[in-house]
PDB file of C-alpha atoms in Angstrom:
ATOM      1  CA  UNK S 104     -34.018 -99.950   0.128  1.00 63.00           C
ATOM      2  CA  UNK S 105     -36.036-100.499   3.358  1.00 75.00           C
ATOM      3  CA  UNK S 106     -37.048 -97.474   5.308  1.00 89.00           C
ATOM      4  CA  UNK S 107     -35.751 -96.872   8.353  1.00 95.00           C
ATOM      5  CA  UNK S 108     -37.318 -93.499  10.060  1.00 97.00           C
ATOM      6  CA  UNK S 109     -36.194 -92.107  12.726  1.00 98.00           C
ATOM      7  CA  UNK S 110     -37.500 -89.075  14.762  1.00 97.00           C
ATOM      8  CA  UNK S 111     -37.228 -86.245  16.023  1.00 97.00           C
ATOM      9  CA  UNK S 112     -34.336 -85.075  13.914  1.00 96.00           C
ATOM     10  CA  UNK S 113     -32.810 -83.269  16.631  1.00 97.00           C
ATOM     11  CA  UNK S 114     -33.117 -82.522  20.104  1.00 96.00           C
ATOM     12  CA  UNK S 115     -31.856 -79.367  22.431  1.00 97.00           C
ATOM     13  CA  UNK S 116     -32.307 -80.559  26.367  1.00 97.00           C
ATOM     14  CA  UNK S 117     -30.978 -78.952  29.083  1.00 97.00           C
ATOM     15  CA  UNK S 118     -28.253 -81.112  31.739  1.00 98.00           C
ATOM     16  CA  UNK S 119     -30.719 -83.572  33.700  1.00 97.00           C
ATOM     17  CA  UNK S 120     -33.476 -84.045  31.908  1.00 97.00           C
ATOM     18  CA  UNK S 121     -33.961 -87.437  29.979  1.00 96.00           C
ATOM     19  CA  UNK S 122     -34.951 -87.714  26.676  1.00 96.00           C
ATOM     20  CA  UNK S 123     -36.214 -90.545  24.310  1.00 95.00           C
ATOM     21  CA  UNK S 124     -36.408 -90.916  20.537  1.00 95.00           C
ATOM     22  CA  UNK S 125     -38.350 -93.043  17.878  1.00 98.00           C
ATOM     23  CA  UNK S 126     -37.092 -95.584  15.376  1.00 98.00           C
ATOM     24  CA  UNK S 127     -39.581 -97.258  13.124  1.00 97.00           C
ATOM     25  CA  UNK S 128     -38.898 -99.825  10.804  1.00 96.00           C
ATOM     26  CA  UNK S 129     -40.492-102.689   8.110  1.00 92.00           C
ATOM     27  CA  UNK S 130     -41.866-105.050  10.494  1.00 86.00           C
ATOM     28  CA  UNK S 131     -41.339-107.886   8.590  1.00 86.00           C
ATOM     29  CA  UNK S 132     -38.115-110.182   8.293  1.00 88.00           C
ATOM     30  CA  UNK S 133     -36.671-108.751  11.021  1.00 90.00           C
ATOM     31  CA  UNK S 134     -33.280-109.618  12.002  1.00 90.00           C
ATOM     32  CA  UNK S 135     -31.908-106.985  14.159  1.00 92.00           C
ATOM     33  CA  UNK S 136     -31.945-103.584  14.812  1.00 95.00           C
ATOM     34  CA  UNK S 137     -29.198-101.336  15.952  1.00 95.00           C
ATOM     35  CA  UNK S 138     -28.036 -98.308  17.938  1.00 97.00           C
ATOM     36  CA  UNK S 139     -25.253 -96.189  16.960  1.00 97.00           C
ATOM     37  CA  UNK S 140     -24.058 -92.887  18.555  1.00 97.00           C
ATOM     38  CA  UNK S 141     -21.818 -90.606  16.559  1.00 97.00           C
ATOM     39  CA  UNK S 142     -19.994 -88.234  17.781  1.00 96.00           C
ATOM     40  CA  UNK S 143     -18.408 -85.695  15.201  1.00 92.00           C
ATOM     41  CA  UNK S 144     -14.979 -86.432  13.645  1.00 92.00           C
ATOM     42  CA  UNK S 145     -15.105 -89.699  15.261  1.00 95.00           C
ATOM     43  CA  UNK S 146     -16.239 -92.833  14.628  1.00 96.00           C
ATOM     44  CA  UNK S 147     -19.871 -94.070  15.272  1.00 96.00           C
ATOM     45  CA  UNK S 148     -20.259 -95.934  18.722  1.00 95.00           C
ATOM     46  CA  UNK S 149     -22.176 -99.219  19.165  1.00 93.00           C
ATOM     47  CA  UNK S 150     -24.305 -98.971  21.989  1.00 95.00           C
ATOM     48  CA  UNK S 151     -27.032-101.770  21.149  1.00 94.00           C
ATOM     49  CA  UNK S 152     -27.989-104.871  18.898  1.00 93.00           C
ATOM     50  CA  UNK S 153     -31.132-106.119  19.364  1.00 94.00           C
ATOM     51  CA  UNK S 154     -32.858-109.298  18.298  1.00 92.00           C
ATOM     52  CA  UNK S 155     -36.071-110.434  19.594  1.00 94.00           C
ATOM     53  CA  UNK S 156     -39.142-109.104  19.981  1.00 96.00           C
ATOM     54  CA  UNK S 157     -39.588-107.395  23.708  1.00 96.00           C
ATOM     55  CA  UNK S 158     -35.633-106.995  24.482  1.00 94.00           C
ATOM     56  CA  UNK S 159     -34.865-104.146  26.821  1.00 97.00           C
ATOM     57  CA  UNK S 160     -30.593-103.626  27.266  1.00 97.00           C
ATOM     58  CA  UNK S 161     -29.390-100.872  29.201  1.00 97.00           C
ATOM     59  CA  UNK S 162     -25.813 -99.363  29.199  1.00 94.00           C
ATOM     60  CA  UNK S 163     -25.586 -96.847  31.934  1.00 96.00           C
ATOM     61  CA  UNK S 164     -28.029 -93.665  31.790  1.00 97.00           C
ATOM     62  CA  UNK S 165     -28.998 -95.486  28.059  1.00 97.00           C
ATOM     63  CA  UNK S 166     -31.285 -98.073  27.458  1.00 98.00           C
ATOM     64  CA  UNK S 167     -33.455 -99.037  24.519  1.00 98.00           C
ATOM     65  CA  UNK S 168     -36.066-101.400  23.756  1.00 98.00           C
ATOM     66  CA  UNK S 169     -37.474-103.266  21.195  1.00 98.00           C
ATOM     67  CA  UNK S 170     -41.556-103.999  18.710  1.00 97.00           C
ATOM     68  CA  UNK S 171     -40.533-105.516  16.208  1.00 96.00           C
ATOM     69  CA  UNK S 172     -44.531-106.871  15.516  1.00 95.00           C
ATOM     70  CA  UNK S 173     -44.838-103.188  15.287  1.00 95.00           C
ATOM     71  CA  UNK S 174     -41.746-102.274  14.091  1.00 95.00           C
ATOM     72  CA  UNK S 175     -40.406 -99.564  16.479  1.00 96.00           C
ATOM     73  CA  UNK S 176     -37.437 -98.902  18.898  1.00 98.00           C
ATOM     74  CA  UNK S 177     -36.988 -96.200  21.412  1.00 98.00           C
ATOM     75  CA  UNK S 178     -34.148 -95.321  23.095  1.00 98.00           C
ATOM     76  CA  UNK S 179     -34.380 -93.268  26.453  1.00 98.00           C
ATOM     77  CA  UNK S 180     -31.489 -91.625  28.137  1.00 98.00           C
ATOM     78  CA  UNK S 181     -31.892 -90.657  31.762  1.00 97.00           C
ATOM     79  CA  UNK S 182     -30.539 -87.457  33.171  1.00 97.00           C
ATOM     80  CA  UNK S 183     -28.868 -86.155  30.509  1.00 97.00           C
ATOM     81  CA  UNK S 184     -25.426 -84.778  30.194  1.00 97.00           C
ATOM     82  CA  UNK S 185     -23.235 -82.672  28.089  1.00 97.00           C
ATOM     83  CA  UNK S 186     -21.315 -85.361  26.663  1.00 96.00           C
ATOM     84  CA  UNK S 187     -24.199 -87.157  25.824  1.00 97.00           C
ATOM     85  CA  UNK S 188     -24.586 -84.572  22.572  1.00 97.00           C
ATOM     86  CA  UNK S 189     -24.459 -86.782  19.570  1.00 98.00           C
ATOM     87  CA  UNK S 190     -26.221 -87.989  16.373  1.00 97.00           C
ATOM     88  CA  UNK S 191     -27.941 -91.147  17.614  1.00 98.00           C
ATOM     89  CA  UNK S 192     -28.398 -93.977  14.329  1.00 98.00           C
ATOM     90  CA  UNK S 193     -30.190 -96.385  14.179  1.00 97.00           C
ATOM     91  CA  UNK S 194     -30.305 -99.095  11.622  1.00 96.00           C
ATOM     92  CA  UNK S 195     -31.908-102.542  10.678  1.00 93.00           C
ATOM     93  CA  UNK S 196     -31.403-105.565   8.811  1.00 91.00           C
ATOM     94  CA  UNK S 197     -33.489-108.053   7.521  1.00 88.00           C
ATOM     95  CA  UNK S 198     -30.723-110.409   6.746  1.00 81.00           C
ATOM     96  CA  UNK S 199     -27.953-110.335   8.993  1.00 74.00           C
ATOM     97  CA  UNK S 200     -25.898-107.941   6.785  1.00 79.00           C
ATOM     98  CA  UNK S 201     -26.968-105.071   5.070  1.00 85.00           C
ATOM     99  CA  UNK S 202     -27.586-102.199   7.747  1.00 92.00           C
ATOM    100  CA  UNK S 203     -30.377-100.164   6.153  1.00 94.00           C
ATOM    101  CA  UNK S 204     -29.752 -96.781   8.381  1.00 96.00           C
ATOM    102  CA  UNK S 205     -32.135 -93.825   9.535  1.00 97.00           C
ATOM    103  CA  UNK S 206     -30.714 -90.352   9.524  1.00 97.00           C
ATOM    104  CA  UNK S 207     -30.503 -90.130  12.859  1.00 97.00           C
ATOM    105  CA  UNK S 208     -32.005 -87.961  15.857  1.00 98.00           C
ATOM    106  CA  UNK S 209     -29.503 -84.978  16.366  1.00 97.00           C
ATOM    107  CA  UNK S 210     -29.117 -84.382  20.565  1.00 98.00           C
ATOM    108  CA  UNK S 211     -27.600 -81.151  21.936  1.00 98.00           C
ATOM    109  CA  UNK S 212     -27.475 -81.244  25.562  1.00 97.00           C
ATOM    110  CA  UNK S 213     -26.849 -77.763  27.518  1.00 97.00           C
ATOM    111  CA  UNK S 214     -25.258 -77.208  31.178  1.00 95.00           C
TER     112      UNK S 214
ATOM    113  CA  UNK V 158     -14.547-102.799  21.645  1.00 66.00           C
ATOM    114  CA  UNK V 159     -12.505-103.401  18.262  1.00 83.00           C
ATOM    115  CA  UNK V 160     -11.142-100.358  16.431  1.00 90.00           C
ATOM    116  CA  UNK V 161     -11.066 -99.436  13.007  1.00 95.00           C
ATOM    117  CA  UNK V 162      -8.756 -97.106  11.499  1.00 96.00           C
ATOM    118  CA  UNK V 163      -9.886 -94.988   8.381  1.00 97.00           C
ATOM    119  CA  UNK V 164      -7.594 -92.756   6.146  1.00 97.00           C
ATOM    120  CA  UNK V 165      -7.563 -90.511   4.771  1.00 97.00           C
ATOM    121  CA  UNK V 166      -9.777 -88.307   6.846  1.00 97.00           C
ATOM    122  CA  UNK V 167      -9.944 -85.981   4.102  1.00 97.00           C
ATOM    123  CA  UNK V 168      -9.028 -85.400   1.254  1.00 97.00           C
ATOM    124  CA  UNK V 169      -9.309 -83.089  -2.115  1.00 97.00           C
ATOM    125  CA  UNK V 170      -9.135 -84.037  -5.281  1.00 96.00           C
ATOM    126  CA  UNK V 171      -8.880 -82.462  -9.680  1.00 96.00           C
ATOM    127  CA  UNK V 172     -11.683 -83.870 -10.963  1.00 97.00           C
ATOM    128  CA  UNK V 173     -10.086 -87.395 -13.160  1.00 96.00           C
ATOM    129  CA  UNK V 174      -7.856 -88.302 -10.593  1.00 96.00           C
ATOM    130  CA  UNK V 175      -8.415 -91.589  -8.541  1.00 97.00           C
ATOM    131  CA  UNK V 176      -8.242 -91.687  -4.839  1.00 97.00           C
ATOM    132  CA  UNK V 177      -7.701 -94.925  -2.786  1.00 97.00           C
ATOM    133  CA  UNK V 178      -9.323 -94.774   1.150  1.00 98.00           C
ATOM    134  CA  UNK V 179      -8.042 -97.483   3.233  1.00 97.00           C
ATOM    135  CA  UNK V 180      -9.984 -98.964   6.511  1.00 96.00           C
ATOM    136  CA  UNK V 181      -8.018-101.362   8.767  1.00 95.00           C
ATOM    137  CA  UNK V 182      -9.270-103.553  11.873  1.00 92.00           C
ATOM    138  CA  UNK V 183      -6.467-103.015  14.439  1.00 92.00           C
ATOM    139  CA  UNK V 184      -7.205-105.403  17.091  1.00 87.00           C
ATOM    140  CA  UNK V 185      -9.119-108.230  15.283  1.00 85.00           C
ATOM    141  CA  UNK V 186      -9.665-110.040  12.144  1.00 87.00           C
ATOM    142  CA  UNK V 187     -12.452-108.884   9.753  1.00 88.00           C
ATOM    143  CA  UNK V 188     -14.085-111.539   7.619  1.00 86.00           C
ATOM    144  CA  UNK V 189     -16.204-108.937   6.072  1.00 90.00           C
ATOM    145  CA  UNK V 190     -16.128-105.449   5.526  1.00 93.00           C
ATOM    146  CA  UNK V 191     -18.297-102.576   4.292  1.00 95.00           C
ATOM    147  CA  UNK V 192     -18.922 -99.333   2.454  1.00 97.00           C
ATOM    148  CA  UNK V 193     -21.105 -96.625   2.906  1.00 97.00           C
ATOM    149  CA  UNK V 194     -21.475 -93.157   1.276  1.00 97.00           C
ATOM    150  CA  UNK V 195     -23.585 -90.022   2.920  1.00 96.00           C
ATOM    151  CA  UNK V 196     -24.807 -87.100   1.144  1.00 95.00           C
ATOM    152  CA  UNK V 197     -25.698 -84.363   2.825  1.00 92.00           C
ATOM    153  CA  UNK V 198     -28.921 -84.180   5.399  1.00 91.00           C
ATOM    154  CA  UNK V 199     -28.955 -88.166   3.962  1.00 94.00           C
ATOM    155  CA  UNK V 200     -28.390 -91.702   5.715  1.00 96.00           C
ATOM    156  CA  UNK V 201     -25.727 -93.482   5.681  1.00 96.00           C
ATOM    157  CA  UNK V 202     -26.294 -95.758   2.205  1.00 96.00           C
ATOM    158  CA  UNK V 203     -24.611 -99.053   1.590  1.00 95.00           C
ATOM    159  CA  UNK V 204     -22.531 -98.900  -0.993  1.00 96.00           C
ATOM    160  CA  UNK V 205     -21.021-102.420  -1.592  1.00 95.00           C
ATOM    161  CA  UNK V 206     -20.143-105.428   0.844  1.00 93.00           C
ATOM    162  CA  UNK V 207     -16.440-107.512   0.422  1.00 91.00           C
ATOM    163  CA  UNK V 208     -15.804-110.802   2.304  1.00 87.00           C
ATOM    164  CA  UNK V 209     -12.363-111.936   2.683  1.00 82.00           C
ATOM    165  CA  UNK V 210     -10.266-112.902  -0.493  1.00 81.00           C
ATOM    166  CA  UNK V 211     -13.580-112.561  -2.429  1.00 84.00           C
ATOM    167  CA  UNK V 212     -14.947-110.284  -5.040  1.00 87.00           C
ATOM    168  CA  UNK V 213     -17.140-107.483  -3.962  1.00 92.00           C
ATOM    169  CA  UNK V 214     -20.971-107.389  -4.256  1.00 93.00           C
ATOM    170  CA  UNK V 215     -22.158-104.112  -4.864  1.00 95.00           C
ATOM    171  CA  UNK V 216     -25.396-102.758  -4.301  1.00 94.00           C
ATOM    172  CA  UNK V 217     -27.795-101.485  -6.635  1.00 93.00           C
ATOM    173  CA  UNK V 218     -27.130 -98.565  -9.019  1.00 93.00           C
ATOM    174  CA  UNK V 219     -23.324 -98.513  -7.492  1.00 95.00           C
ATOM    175  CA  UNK V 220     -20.964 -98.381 -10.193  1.00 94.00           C
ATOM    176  CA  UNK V 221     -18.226-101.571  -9.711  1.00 93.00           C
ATOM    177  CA  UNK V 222     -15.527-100.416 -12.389  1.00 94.00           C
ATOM    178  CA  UNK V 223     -16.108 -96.711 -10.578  1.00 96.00           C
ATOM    179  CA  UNK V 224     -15.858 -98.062  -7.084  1.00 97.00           C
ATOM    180  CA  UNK V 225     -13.281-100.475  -6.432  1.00 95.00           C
ATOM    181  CA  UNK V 226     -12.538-102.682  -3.540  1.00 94.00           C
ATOM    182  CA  UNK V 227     -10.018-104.927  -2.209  1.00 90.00           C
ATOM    183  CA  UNK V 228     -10.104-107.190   0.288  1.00 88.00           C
ATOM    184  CA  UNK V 229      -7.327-108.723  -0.247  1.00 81.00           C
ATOM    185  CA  UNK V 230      -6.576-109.253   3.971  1.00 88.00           C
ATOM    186  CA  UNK V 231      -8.798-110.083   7.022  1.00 88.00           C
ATOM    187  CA  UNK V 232      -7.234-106.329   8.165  1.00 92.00           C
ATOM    188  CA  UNK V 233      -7.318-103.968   5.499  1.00 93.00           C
ATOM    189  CA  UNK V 234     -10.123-103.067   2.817  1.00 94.00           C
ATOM    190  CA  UNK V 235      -9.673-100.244   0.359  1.00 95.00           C
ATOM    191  CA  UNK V 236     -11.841 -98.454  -2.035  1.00 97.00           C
ATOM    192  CA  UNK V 237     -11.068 -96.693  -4.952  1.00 97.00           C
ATOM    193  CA  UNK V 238     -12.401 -94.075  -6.904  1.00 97.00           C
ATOM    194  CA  UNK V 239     -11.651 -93.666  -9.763  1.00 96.00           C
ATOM    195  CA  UNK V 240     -11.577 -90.773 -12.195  1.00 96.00           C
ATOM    196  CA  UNK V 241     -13.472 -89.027  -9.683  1.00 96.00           C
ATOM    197  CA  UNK V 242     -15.814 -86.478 -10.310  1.00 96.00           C
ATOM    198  CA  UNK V 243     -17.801 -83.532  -8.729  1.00 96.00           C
ATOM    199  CA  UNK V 244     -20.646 -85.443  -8.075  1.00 95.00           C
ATOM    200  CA  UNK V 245     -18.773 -88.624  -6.094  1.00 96.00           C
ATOM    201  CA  UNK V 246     -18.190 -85.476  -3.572  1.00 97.00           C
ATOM    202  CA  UNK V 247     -19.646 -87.224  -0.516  1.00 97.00           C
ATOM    203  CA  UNK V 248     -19.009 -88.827   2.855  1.00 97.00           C
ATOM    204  CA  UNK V 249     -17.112 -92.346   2.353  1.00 98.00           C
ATOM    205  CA  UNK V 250     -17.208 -94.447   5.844  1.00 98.00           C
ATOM    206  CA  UNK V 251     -16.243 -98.152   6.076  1.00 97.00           C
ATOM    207  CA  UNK V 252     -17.272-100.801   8.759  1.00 95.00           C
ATOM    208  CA  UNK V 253     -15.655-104.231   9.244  1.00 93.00           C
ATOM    209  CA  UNK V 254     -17.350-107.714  11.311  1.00 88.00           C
ATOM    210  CA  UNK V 255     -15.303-110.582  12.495  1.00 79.00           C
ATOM    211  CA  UNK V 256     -16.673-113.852  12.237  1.00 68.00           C
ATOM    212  CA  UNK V 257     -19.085-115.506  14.352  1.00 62.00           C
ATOM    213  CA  UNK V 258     -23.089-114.462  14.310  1.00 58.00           C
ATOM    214  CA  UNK V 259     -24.611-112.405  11.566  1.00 52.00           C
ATOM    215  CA  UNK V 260     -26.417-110.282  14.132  1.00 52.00           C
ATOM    216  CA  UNK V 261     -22.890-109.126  15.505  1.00 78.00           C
ATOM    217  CA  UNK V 262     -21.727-105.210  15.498  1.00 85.00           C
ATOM    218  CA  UNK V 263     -20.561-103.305  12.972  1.00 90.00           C
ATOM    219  CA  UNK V 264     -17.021-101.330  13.964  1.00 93.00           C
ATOM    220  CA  UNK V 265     -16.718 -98.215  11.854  1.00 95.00           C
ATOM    221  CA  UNK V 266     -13.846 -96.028  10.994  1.00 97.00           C
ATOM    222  CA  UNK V 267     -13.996 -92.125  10.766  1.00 97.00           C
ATOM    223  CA  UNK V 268     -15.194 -91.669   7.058  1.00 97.00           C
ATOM    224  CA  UNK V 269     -13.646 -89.938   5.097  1.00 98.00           C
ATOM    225  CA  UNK V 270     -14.847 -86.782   3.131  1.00 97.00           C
ATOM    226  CA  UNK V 271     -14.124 -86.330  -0.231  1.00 97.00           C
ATOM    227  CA  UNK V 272     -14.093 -83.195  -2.548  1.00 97.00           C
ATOM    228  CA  UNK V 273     -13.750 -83.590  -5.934  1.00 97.00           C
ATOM    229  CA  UNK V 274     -12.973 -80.002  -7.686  1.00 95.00           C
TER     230      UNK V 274
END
């Protein structure tokens, strides 16, 4: 079992402001590392797969980047709205397969 | 992006019984699928892996005559559980990948929560 760790484990903002959270993981084999959001009763949402050291993607207000010498990931959402509120996962692999997953960061986003 | 149905979305079970969950890629073709269980305040935990027309590969301290899977199209994967007790009471959510690079994403269905009473 590798350890993914993610933190904080939840998050209450208020509409506008932008937030970021942490996702640390083994820094060695690294294969890729990615970004789920999870909305409940539904099914979780890809929003990122990242693969090399220094990658930055953005999807709208979301965008995430990438250590993997050091073996983090944040991902940063600007101006924050109500339907942002999710459980944001994010998971590794060292081999292409397996997705070892944290237990997420928790968001709650207020008008 | 692809879609993958789940079902049930719930379900509730006498403890002995065995329940089957299926998980189906709609729109394309999955080459492999996989299972994950989540316990409460836990992560999501890998439970076994199934590839096409192949036998399952479970992952450590997963019970395979407990847990079965089928694979038996490049649509639909099902899991079984068997004689279910109390303590398989969990979260059960499935993902499937088409081919093409290993790095690819993961499309997950709903999960589906099991109670075993």
């Amino acid at each position: 079992i590798l350890n993914v760790e993610q933190s904080p484990q939840s998050l209450h903002v208020q509409e506008g402001d932008s937030t970021n959270f942490t996702c640390s993981f083994p820094s060695s084999n690294f294969y890729a590392l990615h970004w789920y959001r999870w909305e409940t009763a539904k099914s979780p949402e890809a929003l990122f797969v990242m693969t090399l050291n220094g990658d930055e993607k953005k999807k709208g207000r979301i965008s995430a980047t990438l250590n993997t010498k050091e073996g983090y990931s944040y991902l940063y959402i600007k101006g924050s709205q109500p339907e942002d509120s999710a459980t944001y996962l994010c998971a590794f692999t060292n081999s292409g397969y397996a997705l070892n997953f944290g237990k997420g960061t928790s968001l709650l986003v207020t008008p | 992006g692809a879609v993958v149905s789940q079902h049930p979305s719930r379900v509730i079970c006498k403890s002995g019984t065995s329940v089957k969950i299926e998980c189906r890629s709609l729109d394309f073709q999955a080459t492999t699928m996989f299972w994950y269980r989540q316990f409460p305040k836990q992560s999501l935990m890998l439970m076994a892996t199934s590839n096409e027309g192949s036998k399952a590969t479970y992952e450590q301290g997963v019970e395979k005559d407990k847990f079965l899977i089928n694979h038996a199209s490049l649509t639909l994967s099902t899991l079984t559980v068997t004689s279910a007790h109390p303590e398989d009471s969990s979260f059960y959510i499935c993902s499937a990948r088409g081919s093409g690079r290993v790095s690819d994403i993961q499309y997950f269905g709903a999960g589906t929560r099991l109670s075993v009473l």
